[in-house]
Tab-separated table of C-alpha atoms and ligand atoms in Angstrom:
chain	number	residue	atom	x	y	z
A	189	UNK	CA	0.000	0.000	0.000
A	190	UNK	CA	1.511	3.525	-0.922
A	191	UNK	CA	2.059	5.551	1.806
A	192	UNK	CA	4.172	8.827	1.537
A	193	UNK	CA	5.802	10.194	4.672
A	194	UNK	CA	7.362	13.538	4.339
A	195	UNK	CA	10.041	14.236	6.673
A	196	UNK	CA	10.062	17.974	7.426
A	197	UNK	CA	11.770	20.720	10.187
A	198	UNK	CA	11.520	24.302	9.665
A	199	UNK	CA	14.843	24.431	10.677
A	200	UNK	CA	18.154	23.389	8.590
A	201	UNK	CA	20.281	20.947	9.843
A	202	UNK	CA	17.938	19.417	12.766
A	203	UNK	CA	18.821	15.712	10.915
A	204	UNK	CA	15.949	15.006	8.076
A	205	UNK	CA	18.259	13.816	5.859
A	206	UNK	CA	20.024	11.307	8.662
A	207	UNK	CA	16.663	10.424	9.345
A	208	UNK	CA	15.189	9.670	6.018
A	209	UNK	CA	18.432	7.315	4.780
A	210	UNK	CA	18.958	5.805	8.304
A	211	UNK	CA	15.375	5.249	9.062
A	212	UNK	CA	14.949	4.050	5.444
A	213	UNK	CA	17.459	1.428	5.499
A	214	UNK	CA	16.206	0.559	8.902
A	215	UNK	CA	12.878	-0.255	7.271
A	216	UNK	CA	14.203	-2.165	4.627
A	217	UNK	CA	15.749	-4.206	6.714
A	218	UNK	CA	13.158	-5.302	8.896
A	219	UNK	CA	11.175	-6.003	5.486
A	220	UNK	CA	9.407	-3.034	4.650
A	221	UNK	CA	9.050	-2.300	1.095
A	222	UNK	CA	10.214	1.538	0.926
A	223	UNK	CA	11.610	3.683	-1.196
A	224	UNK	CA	13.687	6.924	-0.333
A	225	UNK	CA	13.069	10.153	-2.074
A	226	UNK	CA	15.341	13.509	-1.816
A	227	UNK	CA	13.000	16.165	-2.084
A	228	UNK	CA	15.608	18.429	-1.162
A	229	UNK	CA	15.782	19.998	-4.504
A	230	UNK	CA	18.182	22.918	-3.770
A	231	UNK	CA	20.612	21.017	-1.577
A	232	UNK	CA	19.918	17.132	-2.014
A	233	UNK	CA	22.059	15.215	0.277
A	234	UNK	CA	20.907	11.631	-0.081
A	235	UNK	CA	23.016	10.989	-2.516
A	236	UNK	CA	26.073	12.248	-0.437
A	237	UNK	CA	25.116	10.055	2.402
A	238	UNK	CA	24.584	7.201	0.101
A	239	UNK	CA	28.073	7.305	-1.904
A	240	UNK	CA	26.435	8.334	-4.890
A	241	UNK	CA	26.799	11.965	-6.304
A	242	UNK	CA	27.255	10.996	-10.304
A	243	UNK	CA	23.924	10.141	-10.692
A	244	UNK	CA	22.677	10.716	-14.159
A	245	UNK	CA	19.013	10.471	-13.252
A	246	UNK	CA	17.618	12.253	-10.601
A	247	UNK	CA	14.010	13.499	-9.238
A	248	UNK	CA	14.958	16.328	-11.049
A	249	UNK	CA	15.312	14.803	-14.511
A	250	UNK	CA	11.774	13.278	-13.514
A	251	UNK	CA	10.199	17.199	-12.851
A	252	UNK	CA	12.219	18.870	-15.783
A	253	UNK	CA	12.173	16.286	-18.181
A	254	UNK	CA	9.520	13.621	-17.202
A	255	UNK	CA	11.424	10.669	-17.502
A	256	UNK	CA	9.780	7.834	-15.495
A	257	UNK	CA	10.126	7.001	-11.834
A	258	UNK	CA	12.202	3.520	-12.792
A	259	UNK	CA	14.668	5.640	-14.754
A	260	UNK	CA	15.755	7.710	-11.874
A	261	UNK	CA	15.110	5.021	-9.123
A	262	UNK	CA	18.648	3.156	-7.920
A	263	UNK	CA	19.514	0.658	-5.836
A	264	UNK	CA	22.428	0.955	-3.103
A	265	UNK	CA	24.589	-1.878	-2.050
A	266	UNK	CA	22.728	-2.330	0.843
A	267	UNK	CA	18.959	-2.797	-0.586
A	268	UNK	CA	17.721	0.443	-0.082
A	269	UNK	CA	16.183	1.975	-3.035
A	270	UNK	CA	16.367	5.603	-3.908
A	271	UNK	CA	15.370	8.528	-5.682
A	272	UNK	CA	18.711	11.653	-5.329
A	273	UNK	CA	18.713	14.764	-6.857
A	274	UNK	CA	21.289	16.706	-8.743
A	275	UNK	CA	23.684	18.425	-6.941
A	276	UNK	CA	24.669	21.386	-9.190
A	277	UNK	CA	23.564	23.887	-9.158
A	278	UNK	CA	22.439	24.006	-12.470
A	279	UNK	CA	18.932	22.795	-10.724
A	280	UNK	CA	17.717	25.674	-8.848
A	281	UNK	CA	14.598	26.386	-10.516
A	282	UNK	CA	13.129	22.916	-10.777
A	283	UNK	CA	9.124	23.177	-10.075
A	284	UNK	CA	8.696	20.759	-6.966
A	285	UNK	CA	4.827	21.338	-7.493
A	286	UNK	CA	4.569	18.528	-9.410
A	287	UNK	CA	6.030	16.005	-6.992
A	288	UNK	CA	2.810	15.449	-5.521
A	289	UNK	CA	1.530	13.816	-9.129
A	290	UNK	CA	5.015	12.007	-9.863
A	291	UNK	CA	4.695	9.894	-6.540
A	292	UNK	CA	1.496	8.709	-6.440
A	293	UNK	CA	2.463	5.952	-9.215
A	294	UNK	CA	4.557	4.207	-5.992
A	295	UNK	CA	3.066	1.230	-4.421
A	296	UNK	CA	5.030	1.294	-1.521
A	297	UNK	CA	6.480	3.380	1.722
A	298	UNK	CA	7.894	6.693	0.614
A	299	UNK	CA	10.065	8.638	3.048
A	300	UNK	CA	10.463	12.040	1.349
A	301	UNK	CA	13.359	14.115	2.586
A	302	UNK	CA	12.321	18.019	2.969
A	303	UNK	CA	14.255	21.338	2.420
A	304	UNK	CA	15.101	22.977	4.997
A	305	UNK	CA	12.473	26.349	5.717
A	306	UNK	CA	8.619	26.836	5.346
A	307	UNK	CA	8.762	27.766	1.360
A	308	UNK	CA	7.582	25.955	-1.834
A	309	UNK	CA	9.907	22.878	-1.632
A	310	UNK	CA	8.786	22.291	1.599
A	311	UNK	CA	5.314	23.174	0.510
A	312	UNK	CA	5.220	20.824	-1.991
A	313	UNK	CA	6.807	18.278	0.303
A	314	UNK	CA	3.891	18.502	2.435
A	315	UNK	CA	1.537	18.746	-0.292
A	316	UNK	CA	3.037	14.973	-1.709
A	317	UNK	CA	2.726	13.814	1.856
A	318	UNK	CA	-0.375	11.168	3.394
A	319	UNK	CA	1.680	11.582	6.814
A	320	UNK	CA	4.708	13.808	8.380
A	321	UNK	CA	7.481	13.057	10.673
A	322	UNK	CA	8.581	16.650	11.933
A	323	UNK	CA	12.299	16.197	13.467
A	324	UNK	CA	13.767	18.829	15.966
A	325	UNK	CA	16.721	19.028	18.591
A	326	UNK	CA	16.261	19.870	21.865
A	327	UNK	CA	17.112	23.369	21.540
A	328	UNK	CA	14.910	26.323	20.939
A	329	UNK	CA	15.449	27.611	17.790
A	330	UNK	CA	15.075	24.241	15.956
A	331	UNK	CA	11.677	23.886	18.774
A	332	UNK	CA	10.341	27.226	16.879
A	333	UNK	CA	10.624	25.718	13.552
A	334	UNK	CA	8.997	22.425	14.290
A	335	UNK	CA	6.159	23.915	16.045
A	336	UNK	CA	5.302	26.069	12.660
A	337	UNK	CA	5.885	23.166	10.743
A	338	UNK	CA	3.288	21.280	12.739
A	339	UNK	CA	1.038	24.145	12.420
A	340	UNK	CA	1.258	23.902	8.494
A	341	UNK	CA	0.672	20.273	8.427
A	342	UNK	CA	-2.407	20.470	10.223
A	343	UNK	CA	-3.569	23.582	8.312
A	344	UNK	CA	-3.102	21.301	5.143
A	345	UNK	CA	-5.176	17.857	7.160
A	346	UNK	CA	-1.243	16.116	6.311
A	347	UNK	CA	-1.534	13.702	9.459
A	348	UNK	CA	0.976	13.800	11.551
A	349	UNK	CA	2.565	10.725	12.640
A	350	UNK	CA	4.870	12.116	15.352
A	351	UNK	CA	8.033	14.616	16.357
A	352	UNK	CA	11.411	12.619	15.962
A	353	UNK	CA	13.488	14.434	18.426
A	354	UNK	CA	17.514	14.139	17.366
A	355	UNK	CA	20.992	14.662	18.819
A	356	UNK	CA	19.817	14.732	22.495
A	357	UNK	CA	22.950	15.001	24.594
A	358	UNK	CA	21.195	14.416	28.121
A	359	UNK	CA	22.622	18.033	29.169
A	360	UNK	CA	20.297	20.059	31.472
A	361	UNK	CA	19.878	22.689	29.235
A	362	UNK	CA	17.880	20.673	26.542
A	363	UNK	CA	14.356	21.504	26.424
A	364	UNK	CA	12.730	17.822	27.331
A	365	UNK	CA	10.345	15.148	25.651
A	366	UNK	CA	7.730	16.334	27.878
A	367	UNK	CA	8.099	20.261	27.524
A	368	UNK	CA	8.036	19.716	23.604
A	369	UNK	CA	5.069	17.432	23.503
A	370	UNK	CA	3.291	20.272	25.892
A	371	UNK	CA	3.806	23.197	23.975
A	372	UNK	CA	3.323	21.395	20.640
A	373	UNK	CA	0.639	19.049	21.530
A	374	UNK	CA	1.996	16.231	19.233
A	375	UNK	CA	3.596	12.520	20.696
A	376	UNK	CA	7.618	12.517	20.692
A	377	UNK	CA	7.142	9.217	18.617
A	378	UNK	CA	10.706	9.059	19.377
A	379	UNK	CA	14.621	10.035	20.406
A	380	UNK	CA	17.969	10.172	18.681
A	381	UNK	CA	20.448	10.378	20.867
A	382	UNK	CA	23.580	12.671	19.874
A	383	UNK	CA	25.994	10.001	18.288
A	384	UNK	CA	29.405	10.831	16.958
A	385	UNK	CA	29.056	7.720	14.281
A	386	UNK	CA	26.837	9.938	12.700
A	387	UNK	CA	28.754	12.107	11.594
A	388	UNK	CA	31.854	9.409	10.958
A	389	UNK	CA	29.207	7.406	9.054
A	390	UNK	CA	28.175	10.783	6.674
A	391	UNK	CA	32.199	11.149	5.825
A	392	UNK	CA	32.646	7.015	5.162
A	393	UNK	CA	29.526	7.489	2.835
A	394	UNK	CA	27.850	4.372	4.318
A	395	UNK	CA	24.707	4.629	6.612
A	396	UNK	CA	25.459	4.764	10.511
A	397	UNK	CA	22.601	1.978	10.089
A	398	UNK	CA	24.827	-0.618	8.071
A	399	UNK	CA	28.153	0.539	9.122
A	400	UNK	CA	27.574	0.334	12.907
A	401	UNK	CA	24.316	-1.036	13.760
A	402	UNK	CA	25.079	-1.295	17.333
A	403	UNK	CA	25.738	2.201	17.733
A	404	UNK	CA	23.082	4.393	19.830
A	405	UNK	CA	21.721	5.794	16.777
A	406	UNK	CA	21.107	2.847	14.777
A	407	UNK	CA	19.382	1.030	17.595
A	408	UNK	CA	17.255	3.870	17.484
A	409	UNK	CA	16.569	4.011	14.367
A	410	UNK	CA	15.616	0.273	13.874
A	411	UNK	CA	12.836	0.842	17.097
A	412	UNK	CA	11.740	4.005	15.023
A	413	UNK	CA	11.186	1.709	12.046
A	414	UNK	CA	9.605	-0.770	14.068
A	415	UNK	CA	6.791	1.877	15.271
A	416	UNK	CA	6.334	2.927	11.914
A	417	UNK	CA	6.192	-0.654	10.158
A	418	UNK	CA	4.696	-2.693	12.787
A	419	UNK	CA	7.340	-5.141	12.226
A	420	UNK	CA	9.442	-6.820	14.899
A	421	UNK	CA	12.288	-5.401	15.999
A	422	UNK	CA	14.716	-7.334	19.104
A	423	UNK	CA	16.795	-4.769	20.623
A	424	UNK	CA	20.042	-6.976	20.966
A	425	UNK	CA	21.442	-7.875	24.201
A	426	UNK	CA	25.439	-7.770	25.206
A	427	UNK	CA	25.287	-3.956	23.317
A	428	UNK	CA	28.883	-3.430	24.274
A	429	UNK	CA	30.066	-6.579	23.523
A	430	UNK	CA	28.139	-6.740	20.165
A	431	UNK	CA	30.162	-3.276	19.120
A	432	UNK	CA	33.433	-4.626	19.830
A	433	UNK	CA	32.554	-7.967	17.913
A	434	UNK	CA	31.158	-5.688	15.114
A	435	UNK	CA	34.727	-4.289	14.855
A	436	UNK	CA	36.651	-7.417	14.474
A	437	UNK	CA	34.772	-9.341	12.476
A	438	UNK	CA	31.578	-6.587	10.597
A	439	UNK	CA	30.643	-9.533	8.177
A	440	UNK	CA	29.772	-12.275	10.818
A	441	UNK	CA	28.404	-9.522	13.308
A	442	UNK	CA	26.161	-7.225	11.049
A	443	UNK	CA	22.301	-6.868	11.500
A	444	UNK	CA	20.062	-9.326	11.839
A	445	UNK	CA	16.691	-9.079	13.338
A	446	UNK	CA	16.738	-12.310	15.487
A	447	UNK	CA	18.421	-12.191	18.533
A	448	UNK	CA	20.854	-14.976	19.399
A	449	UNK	CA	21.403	-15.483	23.159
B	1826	ATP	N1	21.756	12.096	16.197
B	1826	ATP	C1	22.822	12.777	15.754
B	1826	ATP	N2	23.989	12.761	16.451
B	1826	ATP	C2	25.072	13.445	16.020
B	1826	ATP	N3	25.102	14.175	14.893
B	1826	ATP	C3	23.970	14.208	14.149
B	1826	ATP	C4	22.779	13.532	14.539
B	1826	ATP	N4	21.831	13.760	13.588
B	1826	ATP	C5	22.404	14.552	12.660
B	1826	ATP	N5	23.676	14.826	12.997
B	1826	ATP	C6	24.626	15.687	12.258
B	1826	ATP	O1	23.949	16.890	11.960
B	1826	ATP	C7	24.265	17.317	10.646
B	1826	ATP	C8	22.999	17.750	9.944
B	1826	ATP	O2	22.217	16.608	9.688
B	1826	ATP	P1	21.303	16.511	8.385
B	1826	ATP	O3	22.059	16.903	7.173
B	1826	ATP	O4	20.663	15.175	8.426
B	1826	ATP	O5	20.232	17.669	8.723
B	1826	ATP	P2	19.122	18.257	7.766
B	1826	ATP	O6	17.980	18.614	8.633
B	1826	ATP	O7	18.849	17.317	6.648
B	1826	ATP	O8	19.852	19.557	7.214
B	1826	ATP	P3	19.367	20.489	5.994
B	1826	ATP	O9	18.195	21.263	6.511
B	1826	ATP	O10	20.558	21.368	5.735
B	1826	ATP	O11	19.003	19.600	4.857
B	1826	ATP	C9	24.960	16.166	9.952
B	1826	ATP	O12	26.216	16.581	9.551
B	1826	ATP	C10	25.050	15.050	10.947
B	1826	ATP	O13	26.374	14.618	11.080
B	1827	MG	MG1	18.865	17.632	4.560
């Protein structure tokens, strides 16, 4: 069944794109049939996290040119299928209105990464969208932007399946699950904690997901996916252990969604 999830912020750099590959792959994994779309068309990323900037056929070639959704849709190493955009800037006045026609043809999940702001490509984002993940940090300024983005969602009847709140630290002056679902009167579906393989995992052009999926972030991640999917996810035991194991030998120590005691 095709269901189109737009993940949206306000605010640049709160973690969409993170979200939308890691949370992707996470899905695929656990069996979901989904599909990841950069709808970033200014300053698409996907493809940066994913290894792949040479791609010849993007969601922009699909807008500009109307090539079909199979021409521009590749497949990573790891399963995940996706959708990038060009990264030159050659793209900058792509009309993103259209996206909302364009995915409708997929019979599957869609996470659709956002621009950053509350303009057209977000607009149109939101437009495309049956549901909305709205991700913020747990600081005020990025708190501001989520809480108009939840206020456009609503004004447009886009469901909204939850606030993803990313990069908590645990230091006191973080504004907490609780104060954000008050003022915003939406469910923290869930937390990201602040994890350094993030950002190691961006640079090594591999998913935090598949590269370390015993880190904090990917365990996350995969129990994000499970909420989402409905399908079973076994938080492994012997964490610390696992991550060391993971080291010395990835292949024989990688995901797997059964737990072995
Ligand atoms: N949970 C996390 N822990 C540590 N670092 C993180 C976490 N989530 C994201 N980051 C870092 O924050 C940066 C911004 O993340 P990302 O690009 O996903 O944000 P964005 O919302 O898509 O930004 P933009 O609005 O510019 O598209 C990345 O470089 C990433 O390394
Ligand atoms: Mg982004």
């Amino acid at each position: 069944m095709r269901k189109i999830i737009g993940v949206l912020s306000g605010k640049g750099g709160t973690g969409k794109t993170t979200t939308v590959v890691n949370l992707g792959l996470a899905m695929h994994k656990l069996g979901e049939n989904v599909v990841i779309v950069d709808g970033d068309l200014r300053n698409p990323n996907i493809g940066i996290h994913l290894g792949s900037i040479e791609s010849y056929m993007t969601l922009h070639d699909i807008l500009d040119r109307e090539i079909s959704l199979l021409e521009a849709l590749h497949i990573h190493e790891t399963g995940l299928r996706f959708i990038p955009a060009h990264l030159s800037l050659n793209y900058l006045n792509t009309d993103a209105s259209k996206l909302k026609n364009i995915l409708k043809h997929f019979d599957c999940t869609v996470l659709l990464d956002a621009p950053s702001g509350l303009d057209k490509g977000a607009l149109a984002v939101l437009e495309a969208a049956d549901e909305s993940l709205i991700v913020t940090t747990p600081h005020l300024p990025d708190l501001t932007g989520c809480l108009k983005t939840i206020e456009l969602a609503r004004n447009m009847d886009v469901l909204i399946k939850g606030i993803v709140l990313n990069n908590i630290c645990g230091h006191k002056h973080e504004i907490s699950k609780k104060e954000i679902e008050a003022v915003s009167n939406t469910e923290v579906i869930h937390s990201i904690p602040c994890d350094k393989n993030i950002a190691m995992s961006i640079a090594a052009k591999m998913p935090v997901v598949e590269r370390l999926p015993f880190s904090p972030a990917s365990i996350a991640f995969f129990e994000l996916a499970s909420k989402l999917t409905g399908r079973e996810y076994k938080k492994p035991r012997f964490l610390a252990m696992r991550r060391i194991a993971h080291k010395v030998l990835p292949k024989s120590h990688s995901f797997k969604n059964t737990e072995k005691a």
